[in-house]
Coordinates of C-alpha atoms in Angstrom, one line a residue:
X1 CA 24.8 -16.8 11.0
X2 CA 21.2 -17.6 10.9
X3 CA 20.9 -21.6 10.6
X4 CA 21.2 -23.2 7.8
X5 CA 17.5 -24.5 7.3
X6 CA 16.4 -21.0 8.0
X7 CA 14.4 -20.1 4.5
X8 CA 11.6 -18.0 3.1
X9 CA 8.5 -19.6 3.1
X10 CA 4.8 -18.1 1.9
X11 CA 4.8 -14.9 3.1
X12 CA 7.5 -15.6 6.9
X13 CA 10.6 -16.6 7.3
X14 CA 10.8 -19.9 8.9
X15 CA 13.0 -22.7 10.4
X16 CA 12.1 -26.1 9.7
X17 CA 13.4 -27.7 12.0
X18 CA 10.8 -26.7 15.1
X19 CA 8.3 -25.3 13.5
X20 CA 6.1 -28.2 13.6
X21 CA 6.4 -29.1 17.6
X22 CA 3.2 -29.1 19.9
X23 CA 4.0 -25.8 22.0
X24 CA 2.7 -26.6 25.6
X25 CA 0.3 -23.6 26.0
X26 CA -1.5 -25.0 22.6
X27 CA -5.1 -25.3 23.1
X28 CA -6.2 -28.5 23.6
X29 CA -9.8 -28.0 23.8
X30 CA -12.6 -28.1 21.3
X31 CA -13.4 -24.4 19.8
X32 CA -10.5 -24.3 17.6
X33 CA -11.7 -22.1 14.9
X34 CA -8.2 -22.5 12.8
X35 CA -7.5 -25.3 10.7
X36 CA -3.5 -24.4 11.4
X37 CA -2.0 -27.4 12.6
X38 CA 1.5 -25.6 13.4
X39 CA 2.6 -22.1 15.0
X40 CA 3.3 -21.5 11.1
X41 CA 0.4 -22.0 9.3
X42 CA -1.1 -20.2 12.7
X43 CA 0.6 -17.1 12.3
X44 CA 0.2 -17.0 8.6
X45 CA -3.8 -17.5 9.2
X46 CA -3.3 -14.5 11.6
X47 CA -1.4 -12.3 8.7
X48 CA -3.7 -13.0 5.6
X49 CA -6.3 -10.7 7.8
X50 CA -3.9 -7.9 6.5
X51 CA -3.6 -8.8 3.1
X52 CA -5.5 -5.7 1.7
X53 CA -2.9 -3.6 3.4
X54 CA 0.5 -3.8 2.3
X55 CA 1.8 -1.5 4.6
X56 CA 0.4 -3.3 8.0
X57 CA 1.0 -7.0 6.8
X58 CA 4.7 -5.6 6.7
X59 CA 5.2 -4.9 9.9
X60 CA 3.1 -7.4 11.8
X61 CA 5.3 -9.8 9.5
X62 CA 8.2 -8.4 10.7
X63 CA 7.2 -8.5 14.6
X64 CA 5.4 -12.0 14.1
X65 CA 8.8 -13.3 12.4
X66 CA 11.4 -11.6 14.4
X67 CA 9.6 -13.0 17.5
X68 CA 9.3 -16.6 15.7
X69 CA 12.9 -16.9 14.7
X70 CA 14.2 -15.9 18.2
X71 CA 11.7 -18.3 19.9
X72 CA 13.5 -21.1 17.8
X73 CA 16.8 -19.9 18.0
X74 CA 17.6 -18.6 21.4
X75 CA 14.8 -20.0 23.5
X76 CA 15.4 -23.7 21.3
X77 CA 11.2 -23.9 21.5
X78 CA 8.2 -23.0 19.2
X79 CA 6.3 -20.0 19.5
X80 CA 3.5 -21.7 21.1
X81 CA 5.3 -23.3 24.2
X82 CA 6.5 -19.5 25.3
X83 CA 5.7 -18.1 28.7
X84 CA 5.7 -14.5 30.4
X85 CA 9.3 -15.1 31.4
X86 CA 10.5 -15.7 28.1
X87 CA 8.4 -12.5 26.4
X88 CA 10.7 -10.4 29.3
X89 CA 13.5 -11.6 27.8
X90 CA 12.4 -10.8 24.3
X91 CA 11.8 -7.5 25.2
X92 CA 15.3 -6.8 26.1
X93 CA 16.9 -8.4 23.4
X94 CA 14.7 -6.2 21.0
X95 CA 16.8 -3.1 22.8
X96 CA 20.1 -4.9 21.9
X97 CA 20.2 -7.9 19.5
X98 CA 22.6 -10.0 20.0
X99 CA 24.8 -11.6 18.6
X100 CA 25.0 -8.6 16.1
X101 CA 26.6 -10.7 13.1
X102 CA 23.3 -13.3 13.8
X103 CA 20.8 -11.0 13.8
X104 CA 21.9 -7.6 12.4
X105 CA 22.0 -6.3 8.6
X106 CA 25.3 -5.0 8.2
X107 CA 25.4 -1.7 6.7
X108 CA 24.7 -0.6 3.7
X109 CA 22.1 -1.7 0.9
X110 CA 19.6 -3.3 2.1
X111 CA 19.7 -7.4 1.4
X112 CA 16.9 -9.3 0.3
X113 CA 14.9 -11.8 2.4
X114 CA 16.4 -15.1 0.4
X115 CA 20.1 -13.3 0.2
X116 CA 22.3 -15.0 2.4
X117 CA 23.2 -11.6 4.0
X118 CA 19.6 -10.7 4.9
X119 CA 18.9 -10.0 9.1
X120 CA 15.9 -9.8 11.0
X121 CA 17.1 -6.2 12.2
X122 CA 18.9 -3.0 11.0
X123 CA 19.7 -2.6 14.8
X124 CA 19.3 -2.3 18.4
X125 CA 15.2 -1.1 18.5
X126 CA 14.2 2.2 20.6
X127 CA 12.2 2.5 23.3
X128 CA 9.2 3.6 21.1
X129 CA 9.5 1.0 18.8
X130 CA 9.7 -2.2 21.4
X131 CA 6.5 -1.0 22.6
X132 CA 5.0 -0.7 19.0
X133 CA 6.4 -4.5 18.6
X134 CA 4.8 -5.8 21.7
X135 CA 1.4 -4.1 20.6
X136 CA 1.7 -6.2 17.6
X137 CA 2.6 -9.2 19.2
X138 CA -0.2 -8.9 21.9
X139 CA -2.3 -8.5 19.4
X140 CA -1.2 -11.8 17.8
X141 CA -1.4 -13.3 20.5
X142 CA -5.0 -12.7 21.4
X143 CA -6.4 -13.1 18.0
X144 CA -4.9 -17.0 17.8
X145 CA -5.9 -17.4 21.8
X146 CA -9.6 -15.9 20.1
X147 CA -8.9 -18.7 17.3
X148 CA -8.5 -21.4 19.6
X149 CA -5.0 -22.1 18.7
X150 CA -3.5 -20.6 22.3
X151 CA -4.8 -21.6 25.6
X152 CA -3.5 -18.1 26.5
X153 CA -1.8 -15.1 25.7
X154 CA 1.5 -14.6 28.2
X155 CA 1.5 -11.1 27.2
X156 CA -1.7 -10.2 28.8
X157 CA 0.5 -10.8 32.3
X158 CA 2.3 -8.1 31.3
X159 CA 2.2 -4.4 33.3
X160 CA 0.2 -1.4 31.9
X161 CA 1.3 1.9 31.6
X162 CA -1.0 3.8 32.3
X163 CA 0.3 6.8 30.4
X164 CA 2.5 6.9 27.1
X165 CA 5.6 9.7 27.1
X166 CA 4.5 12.8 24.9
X167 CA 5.5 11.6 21.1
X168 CA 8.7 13.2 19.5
X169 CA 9.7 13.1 16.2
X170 CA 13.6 12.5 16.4
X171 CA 13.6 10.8 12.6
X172 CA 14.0 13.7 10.3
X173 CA 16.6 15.7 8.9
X174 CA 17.8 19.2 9.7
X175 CA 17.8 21.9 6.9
X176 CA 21.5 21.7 6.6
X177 CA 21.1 17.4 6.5
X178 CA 18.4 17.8 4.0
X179 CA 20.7 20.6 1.8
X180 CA 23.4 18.3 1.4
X181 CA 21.0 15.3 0.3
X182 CA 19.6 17.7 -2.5
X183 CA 23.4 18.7 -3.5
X184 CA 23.9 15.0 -3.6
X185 CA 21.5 14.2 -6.2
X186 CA 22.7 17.4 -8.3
X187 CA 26.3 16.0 -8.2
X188 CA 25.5 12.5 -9.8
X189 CA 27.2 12.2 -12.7
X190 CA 25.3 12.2 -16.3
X191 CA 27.6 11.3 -18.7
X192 CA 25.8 8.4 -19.7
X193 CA 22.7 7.4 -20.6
X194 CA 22.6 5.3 -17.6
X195 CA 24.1 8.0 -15.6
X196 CA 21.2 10.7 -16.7
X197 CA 18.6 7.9 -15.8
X198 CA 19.5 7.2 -12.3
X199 CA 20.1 10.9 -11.7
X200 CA 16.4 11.9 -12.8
X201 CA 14.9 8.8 -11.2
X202 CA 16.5 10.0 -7.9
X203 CA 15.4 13.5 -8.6
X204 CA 12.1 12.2 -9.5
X205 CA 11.5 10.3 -6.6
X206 CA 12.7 12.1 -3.9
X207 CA 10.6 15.4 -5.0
X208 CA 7.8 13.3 -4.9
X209 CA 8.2 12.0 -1.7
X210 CA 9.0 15.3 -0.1
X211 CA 6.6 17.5 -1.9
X212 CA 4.1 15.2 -2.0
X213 CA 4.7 13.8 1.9
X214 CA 4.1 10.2 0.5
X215 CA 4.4 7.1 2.6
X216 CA 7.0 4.4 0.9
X217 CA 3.5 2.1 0.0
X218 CA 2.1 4.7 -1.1
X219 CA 4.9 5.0 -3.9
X220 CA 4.3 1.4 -4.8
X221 CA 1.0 1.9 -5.2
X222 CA -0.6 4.6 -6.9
X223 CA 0.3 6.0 -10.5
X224 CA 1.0 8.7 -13.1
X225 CA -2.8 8.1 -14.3
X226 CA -3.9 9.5 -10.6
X227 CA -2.3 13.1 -11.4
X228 CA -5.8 15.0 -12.5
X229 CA -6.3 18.8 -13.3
X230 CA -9.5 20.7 -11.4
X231 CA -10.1 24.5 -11.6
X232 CA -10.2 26.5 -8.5
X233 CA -13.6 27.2 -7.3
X234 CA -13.3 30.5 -6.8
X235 CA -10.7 32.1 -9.6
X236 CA -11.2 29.5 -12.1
X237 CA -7.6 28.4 -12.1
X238 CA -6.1 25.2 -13.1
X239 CA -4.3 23.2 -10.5
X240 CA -3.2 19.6 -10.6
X241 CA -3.5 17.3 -7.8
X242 CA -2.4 13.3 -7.1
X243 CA -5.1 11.4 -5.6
X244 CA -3.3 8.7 -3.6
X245 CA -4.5 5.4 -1.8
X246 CA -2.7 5.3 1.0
X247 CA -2.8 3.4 4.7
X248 CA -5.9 1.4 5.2
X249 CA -7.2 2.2 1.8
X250 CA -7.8 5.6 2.1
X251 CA -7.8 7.9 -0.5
X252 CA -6.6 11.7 -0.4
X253 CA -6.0 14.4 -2.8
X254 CA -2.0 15.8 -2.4
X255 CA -1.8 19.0 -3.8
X256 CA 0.9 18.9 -6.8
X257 CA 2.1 22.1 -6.9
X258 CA 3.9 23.8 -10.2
X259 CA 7.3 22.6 -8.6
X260 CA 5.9 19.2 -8.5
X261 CA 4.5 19.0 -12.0
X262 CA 7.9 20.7 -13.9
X263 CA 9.8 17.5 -11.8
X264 CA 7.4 15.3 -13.3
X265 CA 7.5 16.2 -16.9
X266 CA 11.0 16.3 -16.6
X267 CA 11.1 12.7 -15.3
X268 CA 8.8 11.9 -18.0
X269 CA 10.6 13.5 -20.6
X270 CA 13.5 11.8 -19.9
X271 CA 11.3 8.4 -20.2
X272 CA 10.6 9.2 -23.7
X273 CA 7.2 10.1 -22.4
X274 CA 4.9 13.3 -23.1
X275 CA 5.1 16.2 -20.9
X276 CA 1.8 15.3 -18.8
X277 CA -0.1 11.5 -18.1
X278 CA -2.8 10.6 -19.6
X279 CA -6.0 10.1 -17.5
X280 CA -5.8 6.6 -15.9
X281 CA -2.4 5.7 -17.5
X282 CA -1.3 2.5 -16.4
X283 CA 2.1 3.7 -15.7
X284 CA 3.5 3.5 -11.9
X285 CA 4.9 6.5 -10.1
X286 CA 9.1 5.4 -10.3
X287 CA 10.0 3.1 -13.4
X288 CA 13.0 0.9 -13.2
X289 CA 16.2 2.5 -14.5
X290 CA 16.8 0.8 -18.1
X291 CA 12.7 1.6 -19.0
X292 CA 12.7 3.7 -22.0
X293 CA 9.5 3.9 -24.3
X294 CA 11.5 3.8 -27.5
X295 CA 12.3 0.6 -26.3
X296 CA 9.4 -0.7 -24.8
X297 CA 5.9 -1.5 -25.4
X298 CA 4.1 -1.9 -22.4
X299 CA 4.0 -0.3 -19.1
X300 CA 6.5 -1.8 -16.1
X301 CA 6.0 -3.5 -13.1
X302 CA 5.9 -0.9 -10.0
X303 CA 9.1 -0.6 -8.7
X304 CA 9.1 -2.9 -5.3
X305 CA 9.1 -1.0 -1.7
X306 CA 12.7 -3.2 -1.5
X307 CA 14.1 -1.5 -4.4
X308 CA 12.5 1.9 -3.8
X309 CA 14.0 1.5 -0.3
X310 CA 17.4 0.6 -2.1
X311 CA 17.2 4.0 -4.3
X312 CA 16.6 6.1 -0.8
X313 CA 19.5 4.6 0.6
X314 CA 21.9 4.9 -1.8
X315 CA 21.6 8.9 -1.7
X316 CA 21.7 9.0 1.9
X317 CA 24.8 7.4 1.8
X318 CA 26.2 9.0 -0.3
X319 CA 25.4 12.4 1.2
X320 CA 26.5 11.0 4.5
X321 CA 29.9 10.7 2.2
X322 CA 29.8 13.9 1.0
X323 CA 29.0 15.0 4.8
X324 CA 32.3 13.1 6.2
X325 CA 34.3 14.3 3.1
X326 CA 33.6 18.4 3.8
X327 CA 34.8 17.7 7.4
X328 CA 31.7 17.9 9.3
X329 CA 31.6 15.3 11.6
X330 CA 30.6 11.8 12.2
X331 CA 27.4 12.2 14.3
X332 CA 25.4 14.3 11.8
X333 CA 26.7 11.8 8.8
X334 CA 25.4 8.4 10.8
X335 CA 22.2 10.5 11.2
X336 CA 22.2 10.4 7.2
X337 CA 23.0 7.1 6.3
X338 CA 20.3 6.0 9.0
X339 CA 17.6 8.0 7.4
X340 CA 14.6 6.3 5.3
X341 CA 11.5 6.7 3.5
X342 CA 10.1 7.4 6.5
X343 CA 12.4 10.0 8.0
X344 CA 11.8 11.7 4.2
X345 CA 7.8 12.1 4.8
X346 CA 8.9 13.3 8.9
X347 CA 11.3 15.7 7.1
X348 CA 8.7 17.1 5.3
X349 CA 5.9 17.0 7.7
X350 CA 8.8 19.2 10.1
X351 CA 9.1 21.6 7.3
X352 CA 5.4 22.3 6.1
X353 CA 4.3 22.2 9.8
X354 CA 6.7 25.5 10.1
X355 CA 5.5 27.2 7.2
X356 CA 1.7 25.9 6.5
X357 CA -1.9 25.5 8.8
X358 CA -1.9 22.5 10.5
X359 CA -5.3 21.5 8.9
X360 CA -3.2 22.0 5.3
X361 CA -0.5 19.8 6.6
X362 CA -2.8 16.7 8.2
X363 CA -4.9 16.9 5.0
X364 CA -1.7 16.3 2.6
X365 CA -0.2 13.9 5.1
X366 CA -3.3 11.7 5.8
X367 CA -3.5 11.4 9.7
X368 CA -6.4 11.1 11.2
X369 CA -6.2 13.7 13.3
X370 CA -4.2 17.2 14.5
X371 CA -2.7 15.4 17.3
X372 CA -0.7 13.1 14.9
X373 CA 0.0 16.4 12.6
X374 CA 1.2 18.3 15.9
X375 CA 4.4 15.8 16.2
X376 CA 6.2 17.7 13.5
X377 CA 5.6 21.2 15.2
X378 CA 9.5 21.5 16.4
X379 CA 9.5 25.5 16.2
X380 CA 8.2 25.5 19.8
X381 CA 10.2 23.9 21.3
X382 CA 12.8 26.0 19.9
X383 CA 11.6 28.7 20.5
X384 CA 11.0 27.5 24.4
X385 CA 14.6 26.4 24.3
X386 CA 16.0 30.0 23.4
X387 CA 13.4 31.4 25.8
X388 CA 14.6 29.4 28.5
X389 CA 18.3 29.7 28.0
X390 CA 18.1 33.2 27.5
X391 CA 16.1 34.3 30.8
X392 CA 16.7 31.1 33.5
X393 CA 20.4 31.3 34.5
X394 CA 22.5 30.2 37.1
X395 CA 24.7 33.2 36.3
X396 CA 27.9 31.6 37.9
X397 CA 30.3 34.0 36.7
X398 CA 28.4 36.9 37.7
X399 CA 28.3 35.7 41.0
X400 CA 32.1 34.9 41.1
X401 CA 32.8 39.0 39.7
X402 CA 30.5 39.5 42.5
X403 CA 32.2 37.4 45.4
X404 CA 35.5 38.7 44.4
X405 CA 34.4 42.8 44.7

């Protein structure tokens, strides 16, 4: 287990006990810009620059405390007295964590940060995302040597590559993984009230995220009120749209086709709700389960990204069940009860990019650019994969018929 003193604390997880020594590559000259006195308060300085974005403060959180926590614990110094040598040695352990039962959330739901239960990691990080986490920490590292707080940044020692592999998206399901998740919601039971609420939320919510390609955040924070209805420009039709904020406070419209609009009156319906939301209701996009308006006056709290998270993961496991129970296998179900928000929005993206222009897809997803969008385009390499198994053979056997004539 984590150590005792280990405890939540403003926005990072910290441990007393060494947070407050000098580290020996702390500045000691005179252009501190920081009024942090500790690698703590240093750190925390360096995350309120991300407070406007929910999404980023996340994971440079997570980097900036994984990386605190194992200074402490496995190195027994504070995050300012580390050297190139010891960021090496971070960098493996981020490929395997270990001890697993010190470091790793066992499966299932996921804990939360003050349960007893709660790990830094869900497991052993890929290849991909150690280099995401030393980007983060590099950049941490600069800003507080920028600060004054570092004399200076070990990770700038570090090598360069001068070229990043070609991005694949490996975090989505197939159309047979995906089947079995919708089956899984239509199985919940609905005998009770409780029963028909937890089966439309999860209908609810995972329509939205598909249909809609919406980032976890993005959930969190946007509403019913931002569904709006526009006529076509050129037949005059109605057509409803969400506009969302999403990453870095952008805004986009996401088109909310009919399929998307029966799921939500359905959802609302079974809120006690009418059909369609007002313009600029105050109501958030998921409510929690026992929200009814007969029952309730005002509008809920937005579900958190922990508990939306929590909803996700109970129907993949559950389909990862139902996987194991039809006799399927054991690969394609750890695939499932792996899968996330995340791999929901990549399962999407894979699907529309098959099906839809590019431009249509980037636009609904909001990347920046095509390159981003292009990840999802898997048919390709399919159909290069058939190409190439079909005409490039070694032809062994024909050659043995051959030998033997």
């Amino acid at each position: 287990m984590l150590p005792a003193k280990l405890a939540p604390i403003g926005e990072i997880v910290l441990v007393d006990a060494l947070s407050g020594r000098d580290g020996s590559n702390r500045s000691r000259g005179g252009n501190r810009q920081l009024d942090a006195d500790t690698d703590q308060r240093a750190i925390l300085a360096w995350l309120a620059r991300f407070a406007d974005s929910p999404n980023t403060l996340a994971n440079a959180r997570r980097e900036a405390e994984r990386l605190f926590l194992w200074s402490l614990t496995e190195r027994n110094k504070p995050l300012s007295s580390l050297v190139h040598e010891d960021l090496l040695v971070y960098r493996r352990f981020l490929a395997n964590p270990q001890p697993a039962q010190k470091w790793i959330m066992a499966p299932g739901r996921k804990a939360g940060r003050r349960d007893p239960r709660w790990r830094p990691f869900a497991g052993p990080l890929s290849e991909a995302s150690i280099r995401q986490a030393m980007v983060v920490l590099n950049s941490m590292m600069s800003w507080l040597v920028e600060a004054g707080y570092l004399a200076g940044n070990p990770l700038s020692l570090s090598r360069t590559r001068r070229k990043a592999p070609p991005v694949r998206v490996l975090r989505f399901l197939e159309s047979d993984l995906w089947e079995v998740v919708r089956q899984t919601i239509l199985a919940l039971p609905q005998e009770t009230p409780r029963q028909c609420a937890v089966y439309a939320r999860a209908r609810w919510l995972f329509s939205l995220m598909f249909l809609g390609g919406l980032r976890i955040s993005e959930v969190v924070g946007n509403g019913m009120g931002d569904f709006f209805m526009r006529s076509d420009s050129k037949s005059g039709d109605q057509r409803w749209w969400l506009q969302a904020t999403g990453k870095g406070k952008k805004e986009r419209l996401i088109p909310a086709t009919a399929e998307l609009m029966v799921e939500l009156m359905g959802y609302r319906r079974s809120l006690g709700l009418t059909d369609l939301p007002q313009t600029s209701e105050p109501s958030p996009l998921v409510f929690p389960v026992a929200w009814r308006r007969a029952t309730h006056s005002n509008w809920p709290e937005p579900l958190t990204r922990s508990a939306i998270h929590g909803v996700l993961k109970e129907i993949f496991a559950l389909a990862a069940q139902r996987w194991r129970q039809d006799g399927r296998g054991d690969a394609q179900a750890a695939k499932l009860e792996a899968a996330s928000a995340h791999w929901l929005r990549h399962t999407a993206g894979s699907i529309m990019s098959n099906q839809i222009d590019l431009k249509h897809v980037r636009d609904t997803l909001g990347h920046a650019s095509l390159t981003t969008t292009s990840i999802y385009v898997h048919g390709e390499d399919d159909a290069r994969h058939d190409a190439v198994s079909k005409a490039h053979r070694m032809s062994w056997e024909a050659a043995g018929r051959a030998h033997i004539l």
